[in-house]
GROMACS .gro file of N, CA and C in nm:
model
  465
    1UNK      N    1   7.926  13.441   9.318
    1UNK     CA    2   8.014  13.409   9.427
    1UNK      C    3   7.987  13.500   9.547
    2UNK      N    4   7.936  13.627   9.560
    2UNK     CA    5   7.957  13.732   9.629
    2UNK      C    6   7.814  13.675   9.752
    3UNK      N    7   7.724  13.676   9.652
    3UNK     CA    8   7.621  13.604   9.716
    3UNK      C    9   7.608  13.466   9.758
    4UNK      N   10   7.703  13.386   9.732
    4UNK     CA   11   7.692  13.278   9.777
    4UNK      C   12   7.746  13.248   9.913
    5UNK      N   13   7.845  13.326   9.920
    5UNK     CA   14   7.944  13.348  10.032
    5UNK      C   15   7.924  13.464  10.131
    6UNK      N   16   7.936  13.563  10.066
    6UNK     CA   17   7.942  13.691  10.136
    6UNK      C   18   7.836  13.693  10.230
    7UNK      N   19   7.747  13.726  10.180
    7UNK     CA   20   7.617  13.796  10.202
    7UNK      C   21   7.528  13.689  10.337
    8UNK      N   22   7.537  13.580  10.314
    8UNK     CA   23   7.495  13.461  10.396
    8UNK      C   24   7.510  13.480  10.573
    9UNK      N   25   7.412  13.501  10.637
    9UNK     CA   26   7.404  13.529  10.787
    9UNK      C   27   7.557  13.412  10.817
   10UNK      N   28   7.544  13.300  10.801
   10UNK     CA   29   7.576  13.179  10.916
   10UNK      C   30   7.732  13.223  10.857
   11UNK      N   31   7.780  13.278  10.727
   11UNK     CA   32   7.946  13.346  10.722
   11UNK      C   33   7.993  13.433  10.814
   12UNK      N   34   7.900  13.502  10.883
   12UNK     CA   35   7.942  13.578  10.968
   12UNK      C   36   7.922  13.591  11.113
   13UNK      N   37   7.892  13.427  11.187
   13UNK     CA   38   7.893  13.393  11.252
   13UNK      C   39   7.964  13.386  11.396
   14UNK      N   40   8.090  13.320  11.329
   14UNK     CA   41   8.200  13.332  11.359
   14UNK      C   42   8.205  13.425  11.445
   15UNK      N   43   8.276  13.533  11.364
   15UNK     CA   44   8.290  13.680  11.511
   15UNK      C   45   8.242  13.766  11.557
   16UNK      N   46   8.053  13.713  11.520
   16UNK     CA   47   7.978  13.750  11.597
   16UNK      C   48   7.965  13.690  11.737
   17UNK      N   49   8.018  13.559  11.721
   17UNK     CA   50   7.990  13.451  11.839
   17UNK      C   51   8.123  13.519  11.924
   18UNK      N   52   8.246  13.551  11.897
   18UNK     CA   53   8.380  13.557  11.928
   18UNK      C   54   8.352  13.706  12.019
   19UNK      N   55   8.266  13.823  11.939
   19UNK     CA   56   8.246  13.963  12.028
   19UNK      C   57   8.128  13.907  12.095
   20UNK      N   58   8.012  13.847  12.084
   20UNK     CA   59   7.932  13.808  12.227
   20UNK      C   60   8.035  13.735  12.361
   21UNK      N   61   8.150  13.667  12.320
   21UNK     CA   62   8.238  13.632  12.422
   21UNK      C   63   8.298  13.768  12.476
   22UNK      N   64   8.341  13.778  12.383
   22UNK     CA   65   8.465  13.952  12.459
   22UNK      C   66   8.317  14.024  12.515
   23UNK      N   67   8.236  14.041  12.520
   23UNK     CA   68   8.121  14.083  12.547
   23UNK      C   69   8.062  14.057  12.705
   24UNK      N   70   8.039  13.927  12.695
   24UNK     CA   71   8.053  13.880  12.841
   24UNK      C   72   8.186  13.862  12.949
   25UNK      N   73   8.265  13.859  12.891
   25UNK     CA   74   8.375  13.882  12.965
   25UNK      C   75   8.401  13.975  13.016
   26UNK      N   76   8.410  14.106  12.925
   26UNK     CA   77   8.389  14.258  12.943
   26UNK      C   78   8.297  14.284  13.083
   27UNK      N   79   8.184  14.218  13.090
   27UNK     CA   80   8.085  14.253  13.198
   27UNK      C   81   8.116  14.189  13.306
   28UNK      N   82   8.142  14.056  13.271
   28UNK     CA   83   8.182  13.966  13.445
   28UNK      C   84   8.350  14.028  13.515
   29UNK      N   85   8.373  14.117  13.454
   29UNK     CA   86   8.518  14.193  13.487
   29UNK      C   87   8.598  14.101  13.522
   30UNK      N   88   8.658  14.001  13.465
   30UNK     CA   89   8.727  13.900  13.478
   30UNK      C   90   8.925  13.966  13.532
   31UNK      N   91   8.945  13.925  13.636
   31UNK     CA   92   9.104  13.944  13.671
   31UNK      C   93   9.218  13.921  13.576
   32UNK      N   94   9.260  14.001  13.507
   32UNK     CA   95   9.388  13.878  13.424
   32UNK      C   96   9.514  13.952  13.480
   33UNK      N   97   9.620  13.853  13.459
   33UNK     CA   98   9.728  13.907  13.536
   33UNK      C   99   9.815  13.971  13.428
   34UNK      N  100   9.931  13.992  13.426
   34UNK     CA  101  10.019  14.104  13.362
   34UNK      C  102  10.077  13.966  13.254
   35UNK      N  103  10.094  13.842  13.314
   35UNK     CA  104  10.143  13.799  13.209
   35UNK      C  105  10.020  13.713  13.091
   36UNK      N  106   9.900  13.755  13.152
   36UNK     CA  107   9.833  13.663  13.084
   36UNK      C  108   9.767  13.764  12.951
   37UNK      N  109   9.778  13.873  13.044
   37UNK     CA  110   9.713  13.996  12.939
   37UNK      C  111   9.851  14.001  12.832
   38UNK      N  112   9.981  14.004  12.851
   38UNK     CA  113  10.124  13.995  12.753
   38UNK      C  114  10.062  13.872  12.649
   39UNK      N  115   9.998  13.796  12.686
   39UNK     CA  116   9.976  13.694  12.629
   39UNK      C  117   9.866  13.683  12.521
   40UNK      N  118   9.773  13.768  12.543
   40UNK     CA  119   9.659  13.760  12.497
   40UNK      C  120   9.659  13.892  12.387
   41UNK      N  121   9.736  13.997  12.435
   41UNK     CA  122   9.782  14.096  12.295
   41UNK      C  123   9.839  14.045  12.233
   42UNK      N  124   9.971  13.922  12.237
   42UNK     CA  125  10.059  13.877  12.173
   42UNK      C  126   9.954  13.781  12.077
   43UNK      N  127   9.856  13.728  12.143
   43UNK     CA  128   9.750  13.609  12.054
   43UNK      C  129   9.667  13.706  11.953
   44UNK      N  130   9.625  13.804  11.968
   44UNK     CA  131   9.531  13.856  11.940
   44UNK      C  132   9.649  13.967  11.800
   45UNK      N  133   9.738  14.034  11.827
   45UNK     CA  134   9.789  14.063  11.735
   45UNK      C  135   9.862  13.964  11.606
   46UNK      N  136   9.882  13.845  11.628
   46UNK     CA  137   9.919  13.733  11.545
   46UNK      C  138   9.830  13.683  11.478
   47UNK      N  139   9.708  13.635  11.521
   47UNK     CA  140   9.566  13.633  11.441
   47UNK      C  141   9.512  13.753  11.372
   48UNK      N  142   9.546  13.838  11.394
   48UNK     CA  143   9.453  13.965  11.340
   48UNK      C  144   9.553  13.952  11.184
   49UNK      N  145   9.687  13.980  11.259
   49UNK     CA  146   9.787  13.990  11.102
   49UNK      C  147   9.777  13.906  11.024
   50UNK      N  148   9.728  13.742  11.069
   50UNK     CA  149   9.765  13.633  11.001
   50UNK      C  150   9.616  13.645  10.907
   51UNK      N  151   9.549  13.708  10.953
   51UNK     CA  152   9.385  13.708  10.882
   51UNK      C  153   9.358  13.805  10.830
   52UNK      N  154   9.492  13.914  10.843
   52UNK     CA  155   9.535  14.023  10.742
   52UNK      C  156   9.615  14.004  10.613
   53UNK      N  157   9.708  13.940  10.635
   53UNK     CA  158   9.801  13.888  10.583
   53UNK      C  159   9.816  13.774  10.520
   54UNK      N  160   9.720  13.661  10.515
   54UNK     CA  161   9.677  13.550  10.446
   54UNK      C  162   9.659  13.551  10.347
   55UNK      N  163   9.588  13.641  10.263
   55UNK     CA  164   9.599  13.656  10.145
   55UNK      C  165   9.650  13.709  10.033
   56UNK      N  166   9.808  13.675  10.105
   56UNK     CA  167   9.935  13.750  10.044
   56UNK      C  168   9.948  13.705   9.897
   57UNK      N  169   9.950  13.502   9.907
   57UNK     CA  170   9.972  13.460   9.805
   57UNK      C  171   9.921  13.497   9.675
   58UNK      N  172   9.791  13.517   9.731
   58UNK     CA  173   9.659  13.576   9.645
   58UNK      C  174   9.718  13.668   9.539
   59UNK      N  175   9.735  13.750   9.589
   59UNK     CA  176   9.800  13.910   9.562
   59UNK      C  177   9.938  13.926   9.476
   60UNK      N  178  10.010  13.808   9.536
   60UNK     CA  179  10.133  13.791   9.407
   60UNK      C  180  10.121  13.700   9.277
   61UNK      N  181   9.999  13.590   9.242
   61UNK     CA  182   9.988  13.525   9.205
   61UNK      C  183   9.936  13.399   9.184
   62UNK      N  184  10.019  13.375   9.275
   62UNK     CA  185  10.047  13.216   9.309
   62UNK      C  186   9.903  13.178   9.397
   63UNK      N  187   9.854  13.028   9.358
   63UNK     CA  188   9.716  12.994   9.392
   63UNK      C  189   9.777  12.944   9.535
   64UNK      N  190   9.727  12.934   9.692
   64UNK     CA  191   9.752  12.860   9.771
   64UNK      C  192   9.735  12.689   9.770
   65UNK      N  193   9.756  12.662   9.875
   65UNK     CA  194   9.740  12.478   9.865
   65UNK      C  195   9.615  12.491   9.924
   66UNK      N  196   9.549  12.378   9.854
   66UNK     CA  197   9.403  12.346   9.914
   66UNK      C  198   9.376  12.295  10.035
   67UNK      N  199   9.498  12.309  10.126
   67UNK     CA  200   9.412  12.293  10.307
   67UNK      C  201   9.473  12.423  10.322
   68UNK      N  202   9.580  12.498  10.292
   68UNK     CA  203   9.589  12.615  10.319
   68UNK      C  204   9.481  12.673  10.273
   69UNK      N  205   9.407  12.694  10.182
   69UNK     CA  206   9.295  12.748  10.150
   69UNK      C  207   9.191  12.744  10.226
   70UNK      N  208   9.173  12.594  10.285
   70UNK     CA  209   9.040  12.545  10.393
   70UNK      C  210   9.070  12.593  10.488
   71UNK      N  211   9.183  12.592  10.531
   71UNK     CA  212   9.213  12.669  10.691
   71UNK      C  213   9.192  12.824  10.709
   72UNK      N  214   9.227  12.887  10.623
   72UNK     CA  215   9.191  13.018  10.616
   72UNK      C  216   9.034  13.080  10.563
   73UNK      N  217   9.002  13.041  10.493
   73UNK     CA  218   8.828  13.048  10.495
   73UNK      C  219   8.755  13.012  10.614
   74UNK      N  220   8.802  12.920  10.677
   74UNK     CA  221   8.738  12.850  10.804
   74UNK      C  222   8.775  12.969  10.886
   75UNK      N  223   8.885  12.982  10.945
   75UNK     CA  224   8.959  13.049  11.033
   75UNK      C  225   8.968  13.222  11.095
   76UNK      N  226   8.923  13.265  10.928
   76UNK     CA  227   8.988  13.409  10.918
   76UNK      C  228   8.873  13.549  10.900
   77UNK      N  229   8.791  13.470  10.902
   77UNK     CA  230   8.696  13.608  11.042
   77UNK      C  231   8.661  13.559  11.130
   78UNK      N  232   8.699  13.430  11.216
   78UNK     CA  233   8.719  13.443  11.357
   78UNK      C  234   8.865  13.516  11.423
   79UNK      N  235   8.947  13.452  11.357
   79UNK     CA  236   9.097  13.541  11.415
   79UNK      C  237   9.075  13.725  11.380
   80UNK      N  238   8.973  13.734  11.295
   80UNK     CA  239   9.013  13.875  11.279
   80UNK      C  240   8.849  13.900  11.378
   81UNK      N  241   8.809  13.917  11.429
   81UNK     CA  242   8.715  13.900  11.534
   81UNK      C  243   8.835  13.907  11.652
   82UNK      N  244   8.881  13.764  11.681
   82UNK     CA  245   8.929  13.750  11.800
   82UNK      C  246   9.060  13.896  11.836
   83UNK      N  247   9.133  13.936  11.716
   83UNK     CA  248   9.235  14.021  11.713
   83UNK      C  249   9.131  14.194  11.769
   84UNK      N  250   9.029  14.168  11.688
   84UNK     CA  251   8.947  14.328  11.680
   84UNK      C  252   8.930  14.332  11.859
   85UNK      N  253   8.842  14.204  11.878
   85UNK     CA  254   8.779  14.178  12.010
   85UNK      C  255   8.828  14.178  12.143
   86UNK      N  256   8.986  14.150  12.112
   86UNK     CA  257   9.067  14.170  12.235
   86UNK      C  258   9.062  14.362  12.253
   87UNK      N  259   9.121  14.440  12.130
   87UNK     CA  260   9.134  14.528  12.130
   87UNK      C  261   8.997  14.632  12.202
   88UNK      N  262   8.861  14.602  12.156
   88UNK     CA  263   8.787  14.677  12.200
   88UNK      C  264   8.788  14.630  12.370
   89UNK      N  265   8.783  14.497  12.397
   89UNK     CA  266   8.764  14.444  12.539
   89UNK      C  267   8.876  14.449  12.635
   90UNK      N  268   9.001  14.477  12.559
   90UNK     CA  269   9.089  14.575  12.699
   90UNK      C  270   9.058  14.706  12.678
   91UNK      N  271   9.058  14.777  12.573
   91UNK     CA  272   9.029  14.927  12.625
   91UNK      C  273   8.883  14.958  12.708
   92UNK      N  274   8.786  14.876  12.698
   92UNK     CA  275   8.682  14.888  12.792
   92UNK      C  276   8.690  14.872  12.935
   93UNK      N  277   8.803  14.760  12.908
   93UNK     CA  278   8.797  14.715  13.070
   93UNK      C  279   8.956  14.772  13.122
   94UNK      N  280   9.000  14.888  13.078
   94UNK     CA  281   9.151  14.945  13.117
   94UNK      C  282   9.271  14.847  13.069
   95UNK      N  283   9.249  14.764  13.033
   95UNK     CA  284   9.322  14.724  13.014
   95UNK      C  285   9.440  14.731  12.869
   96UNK      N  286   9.423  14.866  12.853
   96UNK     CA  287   9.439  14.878  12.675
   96UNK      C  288   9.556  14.974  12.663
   97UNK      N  289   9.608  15.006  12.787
   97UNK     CA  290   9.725  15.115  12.816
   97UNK      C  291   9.762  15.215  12.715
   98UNK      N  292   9.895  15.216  12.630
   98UNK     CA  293   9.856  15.320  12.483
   98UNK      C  294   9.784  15.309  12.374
   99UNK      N  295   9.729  15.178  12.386
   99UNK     CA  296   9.627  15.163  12.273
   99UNK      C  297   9.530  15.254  12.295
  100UNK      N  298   9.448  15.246  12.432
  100UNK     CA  299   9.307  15.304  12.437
  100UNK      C  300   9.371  15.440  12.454
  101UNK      N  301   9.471  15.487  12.472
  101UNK     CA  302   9.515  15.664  12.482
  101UNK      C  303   9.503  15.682  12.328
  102UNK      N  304   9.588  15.620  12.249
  102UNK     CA  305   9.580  15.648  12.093
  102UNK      C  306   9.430  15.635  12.031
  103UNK      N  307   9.355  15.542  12.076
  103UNK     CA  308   9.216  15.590  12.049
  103UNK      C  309   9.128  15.632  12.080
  104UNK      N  310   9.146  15.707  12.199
  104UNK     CA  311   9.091  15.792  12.246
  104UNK      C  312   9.147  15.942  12.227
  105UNK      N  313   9.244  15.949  12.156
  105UNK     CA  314   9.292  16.108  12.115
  105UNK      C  315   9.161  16.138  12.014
  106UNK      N  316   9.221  16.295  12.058
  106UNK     CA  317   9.093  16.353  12.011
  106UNK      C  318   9.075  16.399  11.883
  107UNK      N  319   9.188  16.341  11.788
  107UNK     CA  320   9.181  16.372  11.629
  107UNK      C  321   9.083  16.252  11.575
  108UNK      N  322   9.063  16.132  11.667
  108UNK     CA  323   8.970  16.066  11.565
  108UNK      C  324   8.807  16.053  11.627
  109UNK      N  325   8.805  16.166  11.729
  109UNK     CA  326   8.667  16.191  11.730
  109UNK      C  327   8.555  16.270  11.590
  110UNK      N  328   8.638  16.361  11.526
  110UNK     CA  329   8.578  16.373  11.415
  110UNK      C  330   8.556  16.249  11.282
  111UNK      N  331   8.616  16.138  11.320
  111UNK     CA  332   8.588  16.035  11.215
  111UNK      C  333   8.498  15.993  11.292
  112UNK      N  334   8.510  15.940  11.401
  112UNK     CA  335   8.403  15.850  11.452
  112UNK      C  336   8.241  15.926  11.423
  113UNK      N  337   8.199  16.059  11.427
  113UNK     CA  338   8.111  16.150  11.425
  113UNK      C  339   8.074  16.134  11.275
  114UNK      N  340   8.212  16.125  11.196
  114UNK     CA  341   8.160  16.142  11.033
  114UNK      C  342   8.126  16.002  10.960
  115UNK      N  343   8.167  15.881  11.023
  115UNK     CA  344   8.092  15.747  11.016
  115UNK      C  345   7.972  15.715  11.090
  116UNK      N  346   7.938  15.789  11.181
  116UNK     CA  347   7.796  15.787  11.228
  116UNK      C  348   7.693  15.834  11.135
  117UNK      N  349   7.772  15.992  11.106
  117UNK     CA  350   7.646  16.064  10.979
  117UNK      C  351   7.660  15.970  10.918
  118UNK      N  352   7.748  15.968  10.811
  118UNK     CA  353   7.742  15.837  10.652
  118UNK      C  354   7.611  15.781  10.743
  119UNK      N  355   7.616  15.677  10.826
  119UNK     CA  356   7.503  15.565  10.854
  119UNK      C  357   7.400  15.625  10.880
  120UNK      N  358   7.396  15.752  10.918
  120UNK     CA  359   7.256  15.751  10.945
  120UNK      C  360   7.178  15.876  10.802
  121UNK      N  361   7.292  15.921  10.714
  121UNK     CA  362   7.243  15.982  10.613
  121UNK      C  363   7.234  15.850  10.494
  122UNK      N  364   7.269  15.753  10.458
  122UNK     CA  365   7.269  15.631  10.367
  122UNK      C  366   7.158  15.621  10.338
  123UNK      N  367   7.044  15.557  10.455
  123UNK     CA  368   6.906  15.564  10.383
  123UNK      C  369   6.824  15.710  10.311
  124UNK      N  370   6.908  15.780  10.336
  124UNK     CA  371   6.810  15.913  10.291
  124UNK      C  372   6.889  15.890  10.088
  125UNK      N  373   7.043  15.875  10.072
  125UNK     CA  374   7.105  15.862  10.004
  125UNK      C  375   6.998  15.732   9.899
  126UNK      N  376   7.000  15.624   9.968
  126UNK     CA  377   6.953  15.537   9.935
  126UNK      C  378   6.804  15.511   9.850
  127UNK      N  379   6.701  15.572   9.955
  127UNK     CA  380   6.657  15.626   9.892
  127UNK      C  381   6.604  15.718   9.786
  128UNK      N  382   6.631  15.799   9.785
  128UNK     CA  383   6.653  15.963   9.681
  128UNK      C  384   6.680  15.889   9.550
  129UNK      N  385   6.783  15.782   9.562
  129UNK     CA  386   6.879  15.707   9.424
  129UNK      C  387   6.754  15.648   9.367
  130UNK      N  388   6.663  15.536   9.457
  130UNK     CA  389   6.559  15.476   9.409
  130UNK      C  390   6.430  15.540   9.327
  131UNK      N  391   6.390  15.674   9.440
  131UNK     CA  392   6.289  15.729   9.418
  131UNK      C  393   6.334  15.818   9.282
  132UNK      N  394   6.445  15.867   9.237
  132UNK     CA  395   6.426  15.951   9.121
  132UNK      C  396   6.483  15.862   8.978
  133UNK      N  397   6.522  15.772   9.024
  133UNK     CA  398   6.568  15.623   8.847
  133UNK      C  399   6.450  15.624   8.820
  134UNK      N  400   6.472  15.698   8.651
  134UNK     CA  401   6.330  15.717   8.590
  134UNK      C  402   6.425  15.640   8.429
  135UNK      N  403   6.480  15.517   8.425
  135UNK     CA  404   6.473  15.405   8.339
  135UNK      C  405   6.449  15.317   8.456
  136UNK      N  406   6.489  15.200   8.322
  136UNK     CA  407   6.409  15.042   8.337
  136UNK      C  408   6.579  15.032   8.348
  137UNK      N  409   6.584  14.917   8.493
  137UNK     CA  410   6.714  14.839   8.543
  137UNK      C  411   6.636  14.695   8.484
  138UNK      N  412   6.778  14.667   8.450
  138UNK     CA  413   6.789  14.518   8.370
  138UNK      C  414   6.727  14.452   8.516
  139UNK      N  415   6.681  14.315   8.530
  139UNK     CA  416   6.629  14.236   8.658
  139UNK      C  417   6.777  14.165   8.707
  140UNK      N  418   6.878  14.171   8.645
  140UNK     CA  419   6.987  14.098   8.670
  140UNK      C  420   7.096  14.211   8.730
  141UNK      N  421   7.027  14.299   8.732
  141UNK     CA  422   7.129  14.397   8.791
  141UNK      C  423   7.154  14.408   8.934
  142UNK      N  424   7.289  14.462   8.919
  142UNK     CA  425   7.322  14.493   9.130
  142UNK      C  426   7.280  14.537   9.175
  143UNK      N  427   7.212  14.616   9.156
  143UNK     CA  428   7.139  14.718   9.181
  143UNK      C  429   7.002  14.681   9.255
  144UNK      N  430   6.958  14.583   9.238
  144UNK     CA  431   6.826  14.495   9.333
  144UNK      C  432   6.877  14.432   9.441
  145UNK      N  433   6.971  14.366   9.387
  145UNK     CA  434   7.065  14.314   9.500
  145UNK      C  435   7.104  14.429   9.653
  146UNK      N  436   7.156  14.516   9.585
  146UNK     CA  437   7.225  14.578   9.694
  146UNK      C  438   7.123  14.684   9.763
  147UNK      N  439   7.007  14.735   9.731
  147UNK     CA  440   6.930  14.842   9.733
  147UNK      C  441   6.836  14.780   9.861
  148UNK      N  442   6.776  14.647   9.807
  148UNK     CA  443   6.714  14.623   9.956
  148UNK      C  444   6.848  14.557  10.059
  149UNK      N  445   6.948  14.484  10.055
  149UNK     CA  446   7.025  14.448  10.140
  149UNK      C  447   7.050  14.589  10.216
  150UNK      N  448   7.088  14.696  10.128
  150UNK     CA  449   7.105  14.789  10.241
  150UNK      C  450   7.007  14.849  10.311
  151UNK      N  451   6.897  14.886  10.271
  151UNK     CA  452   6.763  14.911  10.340
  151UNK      C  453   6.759  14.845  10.445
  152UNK      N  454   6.790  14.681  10.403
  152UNK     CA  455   6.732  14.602  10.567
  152UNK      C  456   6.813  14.605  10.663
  153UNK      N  457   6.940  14.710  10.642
  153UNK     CA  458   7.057  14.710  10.743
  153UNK      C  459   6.953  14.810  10.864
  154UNK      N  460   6.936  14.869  10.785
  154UNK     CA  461   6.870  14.991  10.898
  154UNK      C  462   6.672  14.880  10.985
  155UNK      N  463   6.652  14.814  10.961
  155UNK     CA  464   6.552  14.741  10.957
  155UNK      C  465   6.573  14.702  11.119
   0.00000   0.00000   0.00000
């Protein structure tokens, strides 16, 4: 399942296509007015939750209905795209008032610094793991799977 779904370029499409929009928008410095920007946090926080929060049913039990199911697979990494995408594309363009103050305080400059290392220490990690496995991995293992997928991140 993980691979059938997950892993697949065209699944993650979606809000790649959604941040190339907030992307160009960001650059053509587009005017929005006070009520349109009220409007567009209000859109953008309702999708983010609803594509947070969708898989409540999941979680207590109970199976959803099968167009509730289709709608949210379809739907729910574009809304969580569109929710992320507003957020980075008003604080770029000022428009992000205490949001971009709260992320721009200076307690989460040391995370941002310590998720950079992780990425750029992983392949050394990554490697080291490969180069010293001195058994035989089953051919069905995760371990093939995930070893070059992450390699080709850095690629």
């Amino acid at each position: 399942m993980q691979m059938e779904i997950y892993i697949k370029a065209h699944t993650h499409a979606a809000p790649l296509f959604v941040g190339i929009i907030f992307g160009c928008l960001a650059v053509r410095r587009h005017r929005l007015s006070r009520r349109l920007q009220a409007a567009a946090w209000t859109l953008a926080t309702a999708v983010a939750l609803a594509a947070l929060l969708g898989v409540r049913t999941w979680t207590v039990g109970r199976l959803p209905e099968r167009l509730e199911s289709a709608f949210f697979a379809a739907l729910h990494r574009a809304a969580w795209g569109i929710g992320v995408g507003w957020v980075m594309y008003a604080c770029a363009t000022g428009r992000g008032g205490y949001v971009t103050k709260i992320l721009a305080w200076p307690v989460f400059y040391p995370l941002g610094r310590l998720s950079f290392s992780v990425f750029l220490v992983h392949l050394i990690v990554l490697a080291t793991n490969s180069v010293l496995s001195r058994e035989l991995i089953p051919l069905q293992s995760f371990l093939h799977v995930r070893l070059p997928l992450s390699l080709s991140g850095y690629l």
